[in-house]
Coordinates of C-alpha atoms and ligand atoms in Angstrom, one line a residue:
X1 CA 160.1 131.5 92.8
X2 CA 161.7 133.2 90.0
X3 CA 160.7 130.5 87.5
X4 CA 157.0 130.8 88.4
X5 CA 157.1 134.5 88.3
X6 CA 158.5 134.6 84.7
X7 CA 156.1 131.7 83.6
X8 CA 153.2 133.9 85.0
X9 CA 154.4 136.9 83.1
X10 CA 154.8 135.0 80.0
X11 CA 151.2 133.8 80.4
X12 CA 149.8 137.4 81.0
X13 CA 151.7 138.6 78.0
X14 CA 150.1 135.7 75.8
X15 CA 146.7 136.5 77.2
X16 CA 147.0 140.1 76.2
X17 CA 148.3 139.0 72.6
X18 CA 146.2 135.9 71.8
X19 CA 143.3 135.2 74.3
X20 CA 142.2 132.0 72.4
X21 CA 145.7 130.5 72.5
X22 CA 145.8 131.3 76.2
X23 CA 142.4 129.8 76.8
X24 CA 143.6 126.6 75.0
X25 CA 146.7 126.3 77.1
X26 CA 144.8 126.9 80.4
X27 CA 142.4 124.1 79.5
X28 CA 145.2 121.8 78.5
X29 CA 147.1 122.5 81.7
X30 CA 144.0 122.0 83.7
X31 CA 143.1 118.6 82.0
X32 CA 146.7 117.3 82.5
X33 CA 146.5 118.3 86.0
X34 CA 143.4 116.5 86.6
X35 CA 144.5 113.4 84.8
X36 CA 147.8 113.3 86.9
X37 CA 146.0 113.7 89.9
X38 CA 143.5 111.0 88.9
X39 CA 146.3 108.6 88.2
X40 CA 148.0 109.3 91.6
X41 CA 144.6 108.8 93.4
X42 CA 144.0 105.7 91.4
X43 CA 147.4 104.2 92.3
X44 CA 146.7 104.8 95.9
X45 CA 143.4 103.1 95.5
X46 CA 144.9 99.9 94.0
X47 CA 145.9 97.5 96.7
X48 CA 146.6 93.8 96.2
X49 CA 144.4 92.9 99.2
X50 CA 141.4 94.5 97.7
X51 CA 139.4 93.8 94.6
X52 CA 140.8 95.4 91.3
X53 CA 140.0 99.1 90.9
X54 CA 138.5 100.4 87.6
X55 CA 140.8 103.2 86.3
X56 CA 139.4 106.6 85.8
X57 CA 140.5 110.0 84.6
X58 CA 138.5 112.6 86.7
X59 CA 139.6 112.7 90.4
X60 CA 136.7 112.3 92.8
X61 CA 134.0 111.9 90.1
X62 CA 135.7 108.6 89.0
X63 CA 133.4 106.4 86.8
X64 CA 130.2 108.1 87.9
X65 CA 129.1 109.0 84.4
X66 CA 129.8 105.7 82.7
X67 CA 128.2 103.9 85.6
X68 CA 125.1 106.3 85.7
X69 CA 124.5 106.2 81.9
X70 CA 124.3 102.4 81.6
X71 CA 125.0 100.5 84.9
X72 CA 124.4 97.1 83.2
X73 CA 126.9 97.6 80.3
X74 CA 129.4 99.3 82.8
X75 CA 129.3 96.2 85.1
X76 CA 129.3 93.6 82.4
X77 CA 132.4 95.3 80.7
X78 CA 134.3 95.4 83.9
X79 CA 133.2 91.9 84.9
X80 CA 134.8 90.7 81.8
X81 CA 138.0 92.4 82.6
X82 CA 138.2 92.0 86.4
X83 CA 135.9 89.1 87.4
X84 CA 133.0 89.1 89.7
X85 CA 134.3 91.5 92.3
X86 CA 135.8 95.0 91.5
X87 CA 135.7 98.5 92.8
X88 CA 135.1 101.9 91.1
X89 CA 135.0 105.4 92.2
X90 CA 131.8 107.3 92.3
X91 CA 131.7 110.9 93.7
X92 CA 134.4 110.2 96.2
X93 CA 132.7 106.8 97.1
X94 CA 134.5 103.6 96.7
X95 CA 131.8 101.1 95.3
X96 CA 132.7 97.5 95.3
X97 CA 130.6 95.5 92.6
X98 CA 129.8 92.0 93.6
X99 CA 128.1 90.0 90.8
X100 CA 127.1 86.5 89.5
X101 CA 125.6 84.1 92.0
X102 CA 128.8 84.5 94.4
X103 CA 128.4 88.2 94.4
X104 CA 124.6 88.0 95.1
X105 CA 125.2 85.6 98.0
X106 CA 128.0 87.7 99.4
X107 CA 126.0 90.9 99.6
X108 CA 122.6 89.6 100.5
X109 CA 123.9 87.4 103.3
X110 CA 126.7 89.7 104.7
X111 CA 126.8 89.8 108.3
X112 CA 124.9 92.8 109.7
X113 CA 127.7 93.5 112.1
X114 CA 129.9 94.3 109.2
X115 CA 127.7 95.4 106.3
X116 CA 124.5 97.5 106.6
X117 CA 121.7 98.8 104.3
X118 CA 120.7 101.5 106.7
X119 CA 124.1 103.3 106.4
X120 CA 123.8 103.0 102.5
X121 CA 120.1 104.0 102.1
X122 CA 118.9 106.2 105.0
X123 CA 119.9 109.5 103.3
X124 CA 117.8 108.5 100.2
X125 CA 114.9 107.0 101.9
X126 CA 114.4 109.2 105.2
X127 CA 113.0 112.2 103.2
X128 CA 110.6 109.9 101.4
X129 CA 109.5 107.5 104.1
X130 CA 109.9 109.9 107.0
X131 CA 111.5 109.2 110.6
X132 CA 111.5 106.2 112.7
X133 CA 110.8 103.6 110.1
X134 CA 112.7 101.1 107.8
X135 CA 116.2 102.4 107.6
X136 CA 115.8 105.1 110.2
X137 CA 115.7 102.6 113.0
X138 CA 118.0 99.9 114.2
X139 CA 117.9 96.8 112.1
X140 CA 116.3 94.7 114.7
X141 CA 113.4 97.2 114.9
X142 CA 113.2 97.1 111.1
X143 CA 112.7 93.2 111.2
X144 CA 109.9 93.7 113.7
X145 CA 108.4 96.3 111.5
X146 CA 108.6 93.8 108.6
X147 CA 106.9 91.2 110.8
X148 CA 104.1 93.4 111.6
X149 CA 103.6 94.3 107.7
X150 CA 103.8 90.7 106.8
X151 CA 100.9 90.0 109.2
X152 CA 98.8 92.5 107.1
X153 CA 99.7 90.7 103.8
X154 CA 97.6 87.7 104.8
X155 CA 95.5 85.6 102.4
X156 CA 92.4 86.8 104.0
X157 CA 93.3 90.4 103.4
X158 CA 94.4 89.4 99.8
X159 CA 91.0 87.8 99.1
X160 CA 89.4 91.1 99.9
X161 CA 91.7 93.0 97.6
X162 CA 90.9 91.4 94.3
X163 CA 87.6 93.2 93.9
X164 CA 89.1 96.4 94.7
X165 CA 92.0 95.9 92.2
X166 CA 89.3 95.3 89.5
X167 CA 87.1 98.2 90.6
X168 CA 89.9 100.6 90.6
X169 CA 91.3 99.5 87.3
X170 CA 87.9 99.7 85.8
X171 CA 87.3 103.1 87.1
X172 CA 90.6 104.4 85.6
X173 CA 89.8 102.9 82.2
X174 CA 86.2 104.3 82.2
X175 CA 87.5 107.7 83.0
X176 CA 90.6 107.9 80.7
X177 CA 90.3 105.3 77.9
X178 CA 87.0 106.4 76.5
X179 CA 87.6 105.8 72.7
X180 CA 87.2 102.6 70.8
X181 CA 90.9 102.6 70.2
X182 CA 93.8 105.1 71.0
X183 CA 97.5 105.5 71.6
X184 CA 98.3 106.3 75.2
X185 CA 101.3 106.8 77.5
X186 CA 101.2 103.4 79.1
X187 CA 103.7 104.2 81.9
X188 CA 101.5 107.1 83.1
X189 CA 98.3 105.1 82.9
X190 CA 99.7 102.1 84.7
X191 CA 101.4 104.3 87.3
X192 CA 98.0 105.7 88.3
X193 CA 96.2 102.3 88.5
X194 CA 99.1 101.0 90.8
X195 CA 98.9 104.0 93.1
X196 CA 95.0 103.8 93.3
X197 CA 94.9 100.1 93.9
X198 CA 97.7 100.3 96.5
X199 CA 96.4 103.2 98.2
X200 CA 92.9 101.8 98.4
X201 CA 94.0 98.3 99.7
X202 CA 97.0 99.3 102.0
X203 CA 96.0 102.8 103.2
X204 CA 92.3 102.2 103.3
X205 CA 89.3 103.8 101.6
X206 CA 89.3 107.0 103.6
X207 CA 92.8 108.0 102.4
X208 CA 92.1 106.6 98.8
X209 CA 89.2 109.0 98.7
X210 CA 91.5 112.0 99.4
X211 CA 94.0 111.0 96.6
X212 CA 92.7 113.7 94.3
X213 CA 92.2 116.3 97.2
X214 CA 95.9 116.9 97.5
X215 CA 97.3 113.6 98.8
X216 CA 98.5 112.5 95.4
X217 CA 100.5 115.8 95.1
X218 CA 102.0 115.2 98.5
X219 CA 103.2 111.7 97.4
X220 CA 104.5 113.3 94.3
X221 CA 106.5 115.8 96.3
X222 CA 108.0 112.9 98.4
X223 CA 108.7 110.8 95.4
X224 CA 110.8 113.9 94.1
X225 CA 113.4 113.0 96.7
X226 CA 114.0 109.5 95.3
X227 CA 116.8 110.8 93.3
X228 CA 120.6 109.9 93.2
X229 CA 121.4 113.3 94.6
X230 CA 119.5 112.3 97.8
X231 CA 121.6 109.1 97.9
X232 CA 124.8 111.3 97.7
X233 CA 123.8 114.0 100.2
X234 CA 122.1 113.7 103.5
X235 CA 121.1 117.3 103.2
X236 CA 121.6 120.3 100.7
X237 CA 119.8 123.6 100.6
X238 CA 117.7 122.5 97.6
X239 CA 113.9 122.8 97.1
X240 CA 113.4 119.0 97.5
X241 CA 115.0 118.8 100.9
X242 CA 112.6 121.5 102.4
X243 CA 109.6 120.3 100.5
X244 CA 109.7 116.7 101.9
X245 CA 109.4 118.0 105.5
X246 CA 106.4 120.1 104.6
X247 CA 104.7 117.2 102.8
X248 CA 105.3 115.0 105.7
X249 CA 103.8 117.3 108.2
X250 CA 100.7 117.6 105.9
X251 CA 100.4 113.9 105.5
X252 CA 100.9 113.3 109.2
X253 CA 97.8 115.5 109.7
X254 CA 95.7 113.6 107.1
X255 CA 96.7 110.2 108.5
X256 CA 96.3 111.3 112.2
X257 CA 92.7 112.4 111.6
X258 CA 91.9 109.0 109.9
X259 CA 93.5 107.0 112.6
X260 CA 91.6 109.1 115.2
X261 CA 88.3 108.5 113.4
X262 CA 89.0 104.8 113.4
X263 CA 89.9 104.7 117.1
X264 CA 86.6 106.4 117.9
X265 CA 84.7 103.6 116.0
X266 CA 86.5 100.3 117.2
X267 CA 83.7 98.1 115.9
X268 CA 84.1 98.9 112.2
X269 CA 85.8 96.1 110.3
X270 CA 88.7 96.9 108.1
X271 CA 91.0 94.7 106.0
X272 CA 93.6 97.1 105.1
X273 CA 97.3 97.5 106.2
X274 CA 96.4 100.8 108.1
X275 CA 94.2 98.5 110.5
X276 CA 96.9 95.9 110.9
X277 CA 99.6 98.5 111.8
X278 CA 97.3 100.4 114.2
X279 CA 96.9 97.3 116.1
X280 CA 100.3 95.8 115.9
X281 CA 102.7 95.7 118.8
X282 CA 106.4 95.5 119.1
X283 CA 107.9 92.6 121.3
X284 CA 108.2 94.9 124.2
X285 CA 104.5 95.4 124.2
X286 CA 104.5 99.0 122.9
X287 CA 102.3 100.1 119.8
X288 CA 103.7 101.7 116.8
X289 CA 103.2 105.6 117.1
X290 CA 100.7 107.1 114.9
X291 CA 103.5 108.9 113.0
X292 CA 105.3 105.5 112.6
X293 CA 102.1 104.0 111.3
X294 CA 101.6 106.8 108.7
X295 CA 105.4 106.6 107.7
X296 CA 105.3 102.9 107.3
X297 CA 102.3 103.2 105.1
X298 CA 104.1 105.7 103.0
X299 CA 107.2 103.5 102.8
X300 CA 105.1 100.5 101.6
X301 CA 103.3 102.6 99.1
X302 CA 106.7 104.0 97.7
X303 CA 108.5 100.6 97.9
X304 CA 105.7 99.2 95.6
X305 CA 104.9 102.0 93.3
X306 CA 107.8 102.3 90.8
X307 CA 108.7 98.7 91.0
X308 CA 105.1 97.4 90.3
X309 CA 104.5 100.1 87.9
X310 CA 107.5 99.4 85.9
X311 CA 106.9 95.6 85.9
X312 CA 103.2 95.9 84.9
X313 CA 104.1 98.4 82.0
X314 CA 107.0 96.2 80.7
X315 CA 104.6 93.3 80.9
X316 CA 102.0 95.1 78.6
X317 CA 104.7 96.3 76.2
X318 CA 105.9 92.7 75.7
X319 CA 102.4 91.4 75.5
X320 CA 101.7 94.1 72.7
X321 CA 104.7 92.9 71.1
X322 CA 103.8 89.3 71.3
X323 CA 99.9 89.1 71.0
X324 CA 100.2 85.3 70.9
X325 CA 101.3 85.3 74.5
X326 CA 98.3 87.5 75.3
X327 CA 96.0 85.1 73.5
X328 CA 97.4 82.2 75.4
X329 CA 96.9 84.0 78.8
X330 CA 93.3 84.8 77.8
X331 CA 92.6 81.2 76.7
X332 CA 93.8 79.9 80.1
X333 CA 91.9 82.5 82.0
X334 CA 88.7 81.5 80.2
X335 CA 89.3 77.7 80.6
X336 CA 89.9 78.3 84.4
X337 CA 86.9 80.5 84.8
X338 CA 84.6 78.3 82.7
X339 CA 83.2 81.4 80.9
X340 CA 84.1 83.8 78.2
X341 CA 86.1 86.8 79.7
X342 CA 85.7 89.7 77.4
X343 CA 84.6 93.3 77.7
X344 CA 83.9 95.5 80.7
X345 CA 81.7 93.2 82.9
X346 CA 84.5 90.6 83.6
X347 CA 83.8 88.1 86.2
X348 CA 85.5 88.4 89.5
X349 CA 88.2 85.7 89.8
X350 CA 88.9 84.1 93.3
X351 CA 92.2 84.6 95.1
X352 CA 93.1 81.0 94.2
X353 CA 92.2 81.5 90.5
X354 CA 94.3 84.6 90.2
X355 CA 97.2 82.7 91.8
X356 CA 96.7 79.9 89.4
X357 CA 96.7 82.1 86.1
X358 CA 100.1 80.4 85.2
X359 CA 100.7 82.2 81.9
X360 CA 100.3 85.6 83.6
X361 CA 102.5 84.2 86.4
X362 CA 105.1 83.4 83.8
X363 CA 104.6 86.9 82.1
X364 CA 105.4 88.7 85.2
X365 CA 108.3 86.3 86.2
X366 CA 110.0 86.8 82.9
X367 CA 109.4 90.5 82.8
X368 CA 111.2 90.7 86.3
X369 CA 114.0 88.6 84.9
X370 CA 114.9 90.8 81.9
X371 CA 113.6 94.1 83.4
X372 CA 114.4 93.9 87.1
X373 CA 113.3 97.3 88.4
X374 CA 116.0 97.5 91.1
X375 CA 119.3 97.3 89.1
X376 CA 121.6 98.1 92.0
X377 CA 121.3 96.8 95.6
X378 CA 123.4 98.9 97.9
X379 CA 125.2 98.2 101.4
X380 CA 127.9 100.0 103.4
X381 CA 130.8 98.2 104.8
X382 CA 131.2 99.3 108.4
X383 CA 133.9 96.6 109.4
X384 CA 136.3 95.1 106.9
X385 CA 134.8 92.0 105.2
X386 CA 136.8 89.2 103.5
X387 CA 135.3 87.8 100.2
X388 CA 135.1 84.0 100.6
X389 CA 137.4 81.8 98.5
X390 CA 139.6 85.1 97.4
X391 CA 142.5 86.9 99.1
X392 CA 140.4 90.1 99.0
X393 CA 139.2 92.2 102.0
X394 CA 136.9 95.0 101.5
X395 CA 137.7 97.8 103.9
X396 CA 135.2 99.8 106.1
X397 CA 133.7 102.7 104.2
X398 CA 133.4 101.1 100.8
X399 CA 129.8 100.6 99.5
X400 CA 128.8 97.1 98.1
X401 CA 126.8 97.0 94.9
X402 CA 124.9 93.8 93.9
X403 CA 123.1 93.6 90.6
X404 CA 120.9 90.5 90.2
X405 CA 120.1 91.9 86.6
X406 CA 123.6 90.8 85.5
X407 CA 123.1 87.2 86.5
X408 CA 119.5 87.2 85.3
X409 CA 120.7 88.2 81.8
X410 CA 123.6 85.8 81.7
X411 CA 123.6 83.2 78.8
X412 CA 125.3 80.8 81.3
X413 CA 121.9 80.6 83.1
X414 CA 119.4 81.3 80.6
X415 CA 119.4 80.6 76.8
X416 CA 118.7 83.7 74.7
X417 CA 118.9 85.6 77.9
X418 CA 117.9 89.1 76.5
X419 CA 114.7 87.6 74.9
X420 CA 111.4 87.8 76.6
X421 CA 110.2 84.2 76.7
X422 CA 107.6 83.5 79.4
X423 CA 107.2 80.0 78.4
X424 CA 110.8 79.2 79.6
X425 CA 109.3 79.0 83.1
X426 CA 106.8 76.3 82.0
X427 CA 109.6 73.7 82.0
X428 CA 111.3 74.0 85.3
X429 CA 112.0 76.2 88.3
X430 CA 115.5 74.9 88.4
X431 CA 117.2 78.3 87.8
X432 CA 115.0 80.2 90.1
X433 CA 116.3 79.0 93.5
X434 CA 119.6 77.7 94.9
X435 CA 119.7 73.9 95.4
X436 CA 120.2 74.7 99.2
X437 CA 116.7 75.2 100.5
X438 CA 117.6 75.7 104.1
X439 CA 115.7 78.8 105.7
X440 CA 116.6 81.5 108.2
X441 CA 114.2 83.6 110.2
X442 CA 115.6 87.2 110.8
X443 CA 112.5 88.1 112.7
X444 CA 109.8 88.3 110.0
X445 CA 109.3 84.8 108.9
X446 CA 111.3 82.0 107.2
X447 CA 113.4 83.1 104.2
X448 CA 115.7 81.0 102.0
X449 CA 119.2 81.2 103.6
X450 CA 121.3 81.0 100.4
X451 CA 121.2 83.7 97.8
X452 CA 123.2 81.7 95.2
X453 CA 120.7 82.1 92.6
X454 CA 121.0 84.1 89.3
X455 CA 117.3 85.5 89.4
X456 CA 116.6 87.3 92.6
X457 CA 114.3 90.4 91.7
X458 CA 113.0 90.6 95.3
X459 CA 116.4 90.2 97.0
X460 CA 117.3 87.8 99.6
X461 CA 118.2 87.6 103.2
X462 CA 117.2 90.0 106.0
X463 CA 116.3 92.7 103.6
X464 CA 114.4 90.4 101.3
X465 CA 111.1 91.9 99.8
X466 CA 108.0 91.3 101.9
X467 CA 105.7 92.7 99.1
X468 CA 106.2 89.9 96.4
X469 CA 102.9 88.2 96.9
X470 CA 101.0 91.5 97.0
X471 CA 102.8 92.7 93.9
X472 CA 102.0 89.5 91.9
X473 CA 98.4 89.7 92.9
X474 CA 98.0 93.4 92.1
X475 CA 99.9 93.0 88.8
X476 CA 98.1 89.9 87.6
X477 CA 94.7 91.3 88.5
X478 CA 95.4 94.5 86.6
X479 CA 96.6 92.5 83.6
X480 CA 93.5 90.4 83.7
X481 CA 91.3 93.4 83.5
X482 CA 93.4 94.9 80.8
X483 CA 93.6 91.8 78.6
X484 CA 89.9 91.1 78.9
X485 CA 88.9 94.5 77.8
X486 CA 91.6 95.4 75.2
X487 CA 93.9 94.2 72.5
X488 CA 97.3 96.1 72.6
X489 CA 100.0 96.8 70.2
X490 CA 103.1 98.8 70.2
X491 CA 103.2 102.4 68.7
X492 CA 104.7 101.6 65.2
X493 CA 107.0 104.6 65.3
X494 CA 108.1 104.2 68.9
X495 CA 108.5 100.6 69.1
X496 CA 109.7 98.8 72.3
X497 CA 111.4 101.5 74.5
X498 CA 114.9 101.3 75.9
X499 CA 115.6 101.1 79.5
X500 CA 115.9 104.4 81.4
X501 CA 118.5 104.4 84.2
X502 CA 118.3 107.9 85.2
X503 CA 115.8 107.3 88.2
X504 CA 116.5 105.0 91.0
X505 CA 114.1 102.4 89.6
X506 CA 114.8 101.3 86.0
X507 CA 111.7 102.4 83.9
X508 CA 111.0 102.3 80.2
X509 CA 112.4 105.3 78.3
X510 CA 109.5 107.8 77.7
X511 CA 107.4 108.5 75.8
X512 CA 106.0 104.9 76.6
X513 CA 103.4 104.7 73.8
X514 CA 101.2 101.7 73.3
X515 CA 97.9 101.4 71.4
X516 CA 94.7 99.9 73.0
X517 CA 91.7 98.6 71.0
X518 CA 88.4 97.5 72.7
X519 CA 87.4 93.9 72.6
X520 CA 83.8 93.0 71.9
X521 CA 81.7 89.8 72.1
Ligands
HEM1 C1 112.7 95.1 99.7 C2 112.0 94.3 95.0 C3 107.3 95.4 95.6 C4 108.0 96.4 100.2 C5 112.9 94.9 98.4 C6 114.0 94.4 97.9 C7 114.0 94.3 96.5 C8 112.5 94.5 96.2 C9 115.0 93.8 95.4 C10 115.4 94.1 98.6 C11 116.2 95.6 98.7 C12 117.5 95.2 99.3 O1 118.0 94.2 99.7 O2 118.3 96.4 99.5 C13 110.5 94.6 94.7 C14 110.0 94.6 93.4 C15 108.6 94.8 93.6 C16 108.5 95.1 95.0 C17 110.7 94.1 92.2 C18 107.4 94.7 92.7 C19 107.4 94.2 91.4 C20 106.9 95.8 96.9 C21 105.8 96.1 97.4 C22 106.0 96.3 98.8 C23 107.4 96.1 98.9 C24 104.4 96.1 96.7 C25 105.0 96.7 99.8 C26 103.7 96.3 99.9 C27 109.4 95.9 100.5 C28 109.9 96.2 101.8 C29 111.2 95.7 101.6 C30 111.4 95.4 100.3 C31 109.2 96.6 103.1 C32 112.3 95.5 102.8 C33 113.3 96.5 103.0 C34 114.5 96.0 103.8 O3 114.3 95.1 104.6 O4 115.6 96.5 103.6 N1 111.9 94.9 97.3 N2 109.8 94.9 95.6 N3 108.0 95.8 97.8 N4 110.3 95.7 99.6 FE1 109.9 95.2 97.6

């Protein structure tokens, strides 16, 4: 006691004599305390039965900053040191990274009794999607909801979407790109094209027509919750947490009115997702509630918004950087359509033709390989799980992190893996799927069982994306219109943007500038 008292007295005396030296000593003592605490905590975390733990120097925060700044570099560096399975600390959470094809398979095919997506994602997605859908329902109900949505993503409906995609893209261009040539924020432009095309086709023309009467602002409010802070905290007294409840209440009112009007006119024919969900039934014969229908539509819109906008934007940026690929796509389109495709009055391709635009297909596929929008796929371990062919067991409470971007950019699987080379997909599909073609039906249709593949931009297993075909069709049709009407080049000062990891979906770092120039006959 006496020792502490005399140290404290000396400290007070030093503060009176030299406050700067005193501040310096305070900081030094505090830093050494933190480092010692971190080392103690780190030692407790290192267990021979668990994957190696990445060292850190700030307790609780752990490696959050390094991971958040550049997750791909962070994972790659630690993969080199520790192999395909390792754990790091992030804001008190133990995150076990599982990479390469073994890691992909382990996470995507983990048993639902042991590892769940809802425990990992619901705090992030509930404010955005709303209650009683996707991760806010038991997994068996989600599988049924996915089955209902899949029924709405039918070829018949897709056929009716192509003219809508074309009309909406043209409308945007005619309103905003009015000059002969100009430099524009490409991410902003494409994001608007995606929201208009998706709202019209999925939510229906009534809600699309209200987009600029406040609905777009409500989406924007919900989108504001799609941030890492909502992943970390289920609730905080912050504006975004209050705002999402209010936005949902307003959207419920808007959707509810449209649903009521449709019910009052049962003979009118619709080919959108709203119509499908209004008439869908659970296995027990019950309908989706109107609130569930509205929330599911919001969930679908949000699931596709940033992912498809990022993919379309990166595609245009790469086509602007390699105009020879754009010319090749145009030549194939003209040959397939049997006519010149230039300027505003582009002919309407059929569903089959859009599907067969193979150069555009390879453009999108290659863009998804090198710029997969979802860099991290998360799960929470609720019962300990053993990693096959290792001595490791991951304890309950840990989070799993898969990153298919790591294997998709690995030289072991793709030559010059960092380069954008759409023609690499002309030769073969061999790297695309695992050799094991067996399928499993989790309740929403057959899905390839194994996830031992390096390139899985749409995931795998029970949580696999059901929007892939819709996304390809939407992105390819938008690219079809844009390439017909314009030549693109990168802004010479800005060049090709870097990747921005600050949002939940990996976007190009702004400002995303590109130059358009009208094409004429
Ligand atoms: C799931 C990617 C577009 C709806 C997923 C997953 C990925 C993904 C990786 C798996 C997530 C996980 O395992 O945790 C993408 C990409 C897209 C895209 C790259 C565009 C380029 C869409 C669109 C829709 C959609 C347009 C809706 C029309 C869904 C749904 C799930 C999902 C409902 C299932 C969630 C679950 O079962 O947990 N997506 N997606 N996605 N996606 Fe997509």
